[in-house]
Short mmCIF file of N, CA and C in Angstrom, two decimals:
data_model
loop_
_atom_site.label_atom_id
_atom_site.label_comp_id
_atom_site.label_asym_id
_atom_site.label_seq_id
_atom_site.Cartn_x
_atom_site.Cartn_y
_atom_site.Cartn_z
N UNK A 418 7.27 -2.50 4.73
CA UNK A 418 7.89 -1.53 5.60
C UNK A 418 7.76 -0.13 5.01
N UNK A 419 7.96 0.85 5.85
CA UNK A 419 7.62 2.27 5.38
C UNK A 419 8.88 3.18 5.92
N UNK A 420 9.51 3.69 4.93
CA UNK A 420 10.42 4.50 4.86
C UNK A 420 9.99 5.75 5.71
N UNK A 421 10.61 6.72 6.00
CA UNK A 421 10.05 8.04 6.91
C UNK A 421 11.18 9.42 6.48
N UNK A 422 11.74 10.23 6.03
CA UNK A 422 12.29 11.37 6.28
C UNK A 422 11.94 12.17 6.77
N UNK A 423 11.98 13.07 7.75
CA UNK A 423 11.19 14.19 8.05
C UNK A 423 12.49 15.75 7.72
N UNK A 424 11.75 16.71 7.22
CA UNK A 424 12.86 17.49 7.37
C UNK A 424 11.61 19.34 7.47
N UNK A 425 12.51 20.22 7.61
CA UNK A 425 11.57 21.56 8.00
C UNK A 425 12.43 22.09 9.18
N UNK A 426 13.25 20.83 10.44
CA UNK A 426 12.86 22.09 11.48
C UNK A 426 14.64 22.91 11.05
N UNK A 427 15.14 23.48 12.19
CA UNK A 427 16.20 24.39 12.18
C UNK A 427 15.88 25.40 13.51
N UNK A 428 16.80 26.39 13.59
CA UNK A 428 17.09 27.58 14.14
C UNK A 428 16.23 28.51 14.14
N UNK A 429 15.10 29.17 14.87
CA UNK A 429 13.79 29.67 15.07
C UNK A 429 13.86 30.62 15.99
N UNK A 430 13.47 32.32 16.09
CA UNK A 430 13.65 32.72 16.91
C UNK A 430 11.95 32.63 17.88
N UNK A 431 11.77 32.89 19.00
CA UNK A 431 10.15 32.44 19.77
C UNK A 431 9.36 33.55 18.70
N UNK A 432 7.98 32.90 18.68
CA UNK A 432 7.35 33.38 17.83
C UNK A 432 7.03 33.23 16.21
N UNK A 433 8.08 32.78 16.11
CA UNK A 433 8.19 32.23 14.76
C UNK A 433 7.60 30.95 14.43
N UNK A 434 7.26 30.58 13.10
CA UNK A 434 6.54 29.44 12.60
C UNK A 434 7.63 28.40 11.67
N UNK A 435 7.51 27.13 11.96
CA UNK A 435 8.00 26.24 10.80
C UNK A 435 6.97 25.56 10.43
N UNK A 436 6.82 24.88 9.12
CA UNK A 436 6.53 24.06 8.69
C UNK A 436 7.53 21.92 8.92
N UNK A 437 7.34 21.38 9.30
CA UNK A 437 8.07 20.52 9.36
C UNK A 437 7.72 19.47 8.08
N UNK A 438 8.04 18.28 7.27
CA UNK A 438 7.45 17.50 6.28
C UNK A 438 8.22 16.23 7.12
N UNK A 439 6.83 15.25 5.98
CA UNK A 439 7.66 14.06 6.61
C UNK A 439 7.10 13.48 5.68
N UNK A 440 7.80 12.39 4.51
CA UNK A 440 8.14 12.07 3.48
C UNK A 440 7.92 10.44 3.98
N UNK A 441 6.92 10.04 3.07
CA UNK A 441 7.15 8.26 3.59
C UNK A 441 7.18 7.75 1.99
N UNK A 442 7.39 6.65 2.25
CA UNK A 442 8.20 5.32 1.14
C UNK A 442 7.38 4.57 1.35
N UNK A 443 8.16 3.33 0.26
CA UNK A 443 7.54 2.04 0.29
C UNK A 443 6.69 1.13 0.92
N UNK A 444 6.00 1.17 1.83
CA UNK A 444 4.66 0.09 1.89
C UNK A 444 3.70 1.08 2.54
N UNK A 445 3.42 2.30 2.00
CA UNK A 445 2.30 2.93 2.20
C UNK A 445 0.59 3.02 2.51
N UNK A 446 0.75 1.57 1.49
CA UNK A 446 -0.99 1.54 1.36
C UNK A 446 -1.05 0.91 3.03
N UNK A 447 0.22 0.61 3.79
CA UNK A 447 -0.26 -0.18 4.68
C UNK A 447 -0.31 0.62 6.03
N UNK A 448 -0.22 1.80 5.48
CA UNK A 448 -0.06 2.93 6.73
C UNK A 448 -1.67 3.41 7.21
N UNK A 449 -1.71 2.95 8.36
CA UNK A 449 -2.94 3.74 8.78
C UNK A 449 -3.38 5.07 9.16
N UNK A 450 -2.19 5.51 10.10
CA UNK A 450 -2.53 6.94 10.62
C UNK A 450 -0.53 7.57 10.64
N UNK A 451 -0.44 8.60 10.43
CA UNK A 451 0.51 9.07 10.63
C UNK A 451 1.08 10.25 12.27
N UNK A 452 1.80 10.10 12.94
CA UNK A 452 2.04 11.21 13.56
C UNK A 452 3.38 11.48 13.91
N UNK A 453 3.04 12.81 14.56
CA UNK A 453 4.84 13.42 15.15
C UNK A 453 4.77 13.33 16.80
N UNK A 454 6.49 12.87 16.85
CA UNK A 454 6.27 13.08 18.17
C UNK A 454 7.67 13.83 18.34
N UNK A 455 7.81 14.30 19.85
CA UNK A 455 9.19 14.85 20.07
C UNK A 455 9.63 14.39 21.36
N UNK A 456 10.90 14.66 21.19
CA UNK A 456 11.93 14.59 22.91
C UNK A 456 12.45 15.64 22.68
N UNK A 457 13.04 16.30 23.83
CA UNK A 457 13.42 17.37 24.22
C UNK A 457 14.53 16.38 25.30
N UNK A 458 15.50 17.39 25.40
CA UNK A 458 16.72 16.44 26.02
C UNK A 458 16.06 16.63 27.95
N UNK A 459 16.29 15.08 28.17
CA UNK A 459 16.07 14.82 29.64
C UNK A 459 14.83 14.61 29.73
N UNK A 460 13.93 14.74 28.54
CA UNK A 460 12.28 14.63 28.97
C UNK A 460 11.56 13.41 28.34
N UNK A 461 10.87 12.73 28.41
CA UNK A 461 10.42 11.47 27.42
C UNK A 461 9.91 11.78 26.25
N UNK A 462 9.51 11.08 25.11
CA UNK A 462 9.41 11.17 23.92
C UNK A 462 7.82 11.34 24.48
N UNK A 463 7.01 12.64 23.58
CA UNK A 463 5.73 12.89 23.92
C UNK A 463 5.11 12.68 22.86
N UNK A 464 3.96 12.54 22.40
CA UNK A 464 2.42 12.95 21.36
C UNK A 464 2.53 13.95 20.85
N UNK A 465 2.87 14.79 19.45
CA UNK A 465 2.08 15.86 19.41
C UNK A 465 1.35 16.21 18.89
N UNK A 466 1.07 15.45 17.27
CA UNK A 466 -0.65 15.00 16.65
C UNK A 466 0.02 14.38 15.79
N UNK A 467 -1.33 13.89 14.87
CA UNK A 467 -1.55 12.70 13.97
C UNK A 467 -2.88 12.82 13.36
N UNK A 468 -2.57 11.83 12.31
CA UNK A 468 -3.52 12.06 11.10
C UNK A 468 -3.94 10.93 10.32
N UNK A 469 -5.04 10.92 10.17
CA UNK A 469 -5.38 9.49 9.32
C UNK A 469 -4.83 9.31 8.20
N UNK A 470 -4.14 8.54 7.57
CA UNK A 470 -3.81 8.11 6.26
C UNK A 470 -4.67 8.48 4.92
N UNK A 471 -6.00 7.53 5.00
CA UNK A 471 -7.37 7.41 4.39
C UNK A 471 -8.05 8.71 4.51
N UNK A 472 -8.12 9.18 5.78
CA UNK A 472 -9.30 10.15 6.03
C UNK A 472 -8.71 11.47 6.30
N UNK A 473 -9.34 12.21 6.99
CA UNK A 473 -9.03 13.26 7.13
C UNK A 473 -8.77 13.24 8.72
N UNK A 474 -9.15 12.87 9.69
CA UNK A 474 -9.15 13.20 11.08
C UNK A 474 -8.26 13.47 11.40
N UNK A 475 -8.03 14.38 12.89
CA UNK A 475 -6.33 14.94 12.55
C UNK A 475 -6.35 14.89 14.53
N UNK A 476 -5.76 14.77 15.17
CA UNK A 476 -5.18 14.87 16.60
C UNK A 476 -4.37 15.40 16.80
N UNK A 477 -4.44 16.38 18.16
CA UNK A 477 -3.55 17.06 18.56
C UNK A 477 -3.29 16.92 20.40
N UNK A 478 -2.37 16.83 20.67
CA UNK A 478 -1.61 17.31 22.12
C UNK A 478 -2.28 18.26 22.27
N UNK A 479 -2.68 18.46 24.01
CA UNK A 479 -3.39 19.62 24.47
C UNK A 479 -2.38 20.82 24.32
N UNK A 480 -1.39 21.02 24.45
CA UNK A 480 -0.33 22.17 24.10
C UNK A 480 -0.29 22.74 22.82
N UNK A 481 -0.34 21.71 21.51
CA UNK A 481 -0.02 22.20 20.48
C UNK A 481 -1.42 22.27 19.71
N UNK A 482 -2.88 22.06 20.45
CA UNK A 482 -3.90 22.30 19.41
C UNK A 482 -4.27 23.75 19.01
N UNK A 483 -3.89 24.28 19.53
CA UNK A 483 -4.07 25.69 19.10
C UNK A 483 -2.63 26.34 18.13
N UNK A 484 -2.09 25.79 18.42
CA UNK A 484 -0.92 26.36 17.58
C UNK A 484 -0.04 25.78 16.50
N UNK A 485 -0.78 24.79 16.16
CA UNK A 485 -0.21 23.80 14.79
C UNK A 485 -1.47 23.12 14.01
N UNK A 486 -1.17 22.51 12.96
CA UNK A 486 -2.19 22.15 12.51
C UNK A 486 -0.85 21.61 11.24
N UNK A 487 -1.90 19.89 11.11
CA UNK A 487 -1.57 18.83 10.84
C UNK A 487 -2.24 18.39 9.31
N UNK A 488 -1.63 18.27 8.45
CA UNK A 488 -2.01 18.07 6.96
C UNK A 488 -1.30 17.23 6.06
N UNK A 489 -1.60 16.72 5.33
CA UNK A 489 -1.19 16.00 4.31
C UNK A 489 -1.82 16.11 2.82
N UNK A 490 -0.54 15.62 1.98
CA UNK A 490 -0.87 15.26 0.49
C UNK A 490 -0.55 13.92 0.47
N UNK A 491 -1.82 13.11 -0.12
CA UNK A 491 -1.71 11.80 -0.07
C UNK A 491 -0.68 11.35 -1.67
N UNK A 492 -0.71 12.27 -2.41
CA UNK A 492 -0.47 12.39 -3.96
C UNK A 492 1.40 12.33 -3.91
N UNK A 493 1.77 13.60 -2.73
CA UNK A 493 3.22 13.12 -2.27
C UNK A 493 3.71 12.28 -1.28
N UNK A 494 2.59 11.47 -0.79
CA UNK A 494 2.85 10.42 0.37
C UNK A 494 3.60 11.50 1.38
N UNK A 495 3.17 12.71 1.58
CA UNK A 495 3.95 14.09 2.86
C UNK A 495 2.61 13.81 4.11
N UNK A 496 3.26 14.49 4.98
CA UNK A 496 2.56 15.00 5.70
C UNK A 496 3.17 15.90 6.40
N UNK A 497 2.55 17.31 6.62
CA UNK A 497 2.96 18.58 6.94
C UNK A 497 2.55 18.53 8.25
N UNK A 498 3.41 19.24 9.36
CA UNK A 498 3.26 19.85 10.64
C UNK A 498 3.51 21.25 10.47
N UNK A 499 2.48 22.36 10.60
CA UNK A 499 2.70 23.66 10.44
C UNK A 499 2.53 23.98 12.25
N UNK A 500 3.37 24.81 12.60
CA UNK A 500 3.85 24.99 14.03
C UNK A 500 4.15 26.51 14.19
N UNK A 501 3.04 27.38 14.84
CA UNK A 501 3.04 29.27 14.85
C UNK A 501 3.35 28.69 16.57
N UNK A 502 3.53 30.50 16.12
CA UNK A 502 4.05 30.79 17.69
C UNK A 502 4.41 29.68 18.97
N UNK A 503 5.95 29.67 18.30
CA UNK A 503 6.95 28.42 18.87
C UNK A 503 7.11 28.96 19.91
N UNK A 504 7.44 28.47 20.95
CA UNK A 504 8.22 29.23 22.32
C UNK A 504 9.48 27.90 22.53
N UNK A 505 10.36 28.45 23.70
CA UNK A 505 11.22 27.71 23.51
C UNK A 505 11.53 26.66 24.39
N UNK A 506 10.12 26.04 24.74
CA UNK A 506 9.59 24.62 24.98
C UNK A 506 9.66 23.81 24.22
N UNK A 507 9.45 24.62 22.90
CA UNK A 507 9.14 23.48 21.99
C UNK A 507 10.30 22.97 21.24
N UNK A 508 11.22 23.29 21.59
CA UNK A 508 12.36 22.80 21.48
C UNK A 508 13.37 21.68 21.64
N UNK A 509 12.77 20.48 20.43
CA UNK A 509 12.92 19.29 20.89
C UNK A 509 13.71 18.38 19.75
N UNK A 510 13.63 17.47 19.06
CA UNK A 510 14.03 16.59 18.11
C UNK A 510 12.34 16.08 17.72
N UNK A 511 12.23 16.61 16.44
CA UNK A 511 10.64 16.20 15.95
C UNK A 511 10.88 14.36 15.38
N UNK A 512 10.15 13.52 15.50
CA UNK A 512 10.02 12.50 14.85
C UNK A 512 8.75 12.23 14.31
N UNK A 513 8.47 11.74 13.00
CA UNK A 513 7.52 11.49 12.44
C UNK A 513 7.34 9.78 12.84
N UNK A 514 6.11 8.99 12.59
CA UNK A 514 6.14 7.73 12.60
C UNK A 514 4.59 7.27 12.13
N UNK A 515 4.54 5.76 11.95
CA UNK A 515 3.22 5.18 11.24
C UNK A 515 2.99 4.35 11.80
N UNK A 516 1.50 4.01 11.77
CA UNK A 516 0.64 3.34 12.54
C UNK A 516 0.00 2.49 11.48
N UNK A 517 0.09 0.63 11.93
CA UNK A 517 -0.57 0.08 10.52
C UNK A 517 -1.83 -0.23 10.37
N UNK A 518 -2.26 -0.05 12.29
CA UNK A 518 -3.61 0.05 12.14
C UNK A 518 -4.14 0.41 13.71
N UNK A 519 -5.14 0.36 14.28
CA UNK A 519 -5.65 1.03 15.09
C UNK A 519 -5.54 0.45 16.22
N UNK A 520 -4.95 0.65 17.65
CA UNK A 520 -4.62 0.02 18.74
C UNK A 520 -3.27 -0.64 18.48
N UNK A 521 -2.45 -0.54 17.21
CA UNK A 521 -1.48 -1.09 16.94
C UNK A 521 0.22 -0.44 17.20
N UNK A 522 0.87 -0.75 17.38
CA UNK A 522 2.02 0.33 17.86
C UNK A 522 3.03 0.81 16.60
N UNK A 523 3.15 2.07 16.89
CA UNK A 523 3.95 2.58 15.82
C UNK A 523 5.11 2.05 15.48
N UNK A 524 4.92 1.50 14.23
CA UNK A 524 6.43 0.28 13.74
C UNK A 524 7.32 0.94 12.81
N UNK A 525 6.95 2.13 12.52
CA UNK A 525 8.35 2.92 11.03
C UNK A 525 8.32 3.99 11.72
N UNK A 526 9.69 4.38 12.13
CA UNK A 526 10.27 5.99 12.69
C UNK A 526 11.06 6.23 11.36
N UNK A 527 11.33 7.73 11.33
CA UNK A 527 12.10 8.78 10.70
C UNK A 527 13.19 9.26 11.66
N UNK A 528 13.94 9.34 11.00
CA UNK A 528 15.61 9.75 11.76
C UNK A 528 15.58 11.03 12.92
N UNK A 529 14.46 11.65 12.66
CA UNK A 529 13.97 12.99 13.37
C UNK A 529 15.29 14.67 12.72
N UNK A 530 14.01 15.57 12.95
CA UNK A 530 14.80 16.68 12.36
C UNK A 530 14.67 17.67 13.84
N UNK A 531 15.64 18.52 13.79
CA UNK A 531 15.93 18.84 15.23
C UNK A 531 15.27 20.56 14.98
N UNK A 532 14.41 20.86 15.72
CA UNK A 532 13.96 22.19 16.04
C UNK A 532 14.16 22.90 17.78
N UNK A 533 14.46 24.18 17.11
CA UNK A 533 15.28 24.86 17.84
C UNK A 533 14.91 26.85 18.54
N UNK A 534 14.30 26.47 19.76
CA UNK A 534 13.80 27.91 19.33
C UNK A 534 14.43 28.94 20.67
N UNK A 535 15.02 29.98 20.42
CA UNK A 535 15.84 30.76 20.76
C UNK A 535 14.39 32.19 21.66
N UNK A 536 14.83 32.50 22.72
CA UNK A 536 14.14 33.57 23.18
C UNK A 536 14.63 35.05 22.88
#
């Protein structure tokens, strides 16, 4: 099983950038791809990218490919969501989660960290 923390978001005025992290644990080697997703209250839990474990390949939501970009250190078992020019759409509950392998459904969530962006 794979542990998850995510932490970064907070109180943002539009325009502004966070970084979000998301911290995984114990059964790592068995993680295939990592990603974030969000809800926003009243709306369904959406995509907003992801990242190979192993490799480098990185996915993004048509909304957020231009304005985030998705990274990791395999050395801190992290993976970073860097997120510019927020508007206050994006204003949701971020969740990180892992994939153990390909076509397979995401089985380890993170508690989610709540981002918040003010006009």
């Amino acid at each position: 099983q794979v542990q998850l923390v995510e932490s970064g978001g907070g109180l943002v005025q539009a325009g502004d950038s966070l970084r979000l992290s998301c911290a995984a644990s114990g059964r790592t080697s068995g993680i295939y791809a990592l990603a974030w997703f969000r809800q926003a209250p009243g709306k369904e839990r959406e995509f907003v990218s992801g990242i190979l474990w192993s490799g480098d390949n990185s996915y993004y939501a048509d909304s957020m490919a231009v304005r985030s970009t998705i990274s990791k250190d395999n050395a801190k078992n992290t993976v970073y969501l860097q997120m510019n020019s927020l508007k206050p759409e994006d204003t949701a509950i971020y969740y990180c989660a892992t994939q153990p392998a390909v076509n397979k459904n995401f089985d380890s969530w993170g508690q989610g960290t709540q981002v918040t962006v003010s006009s």
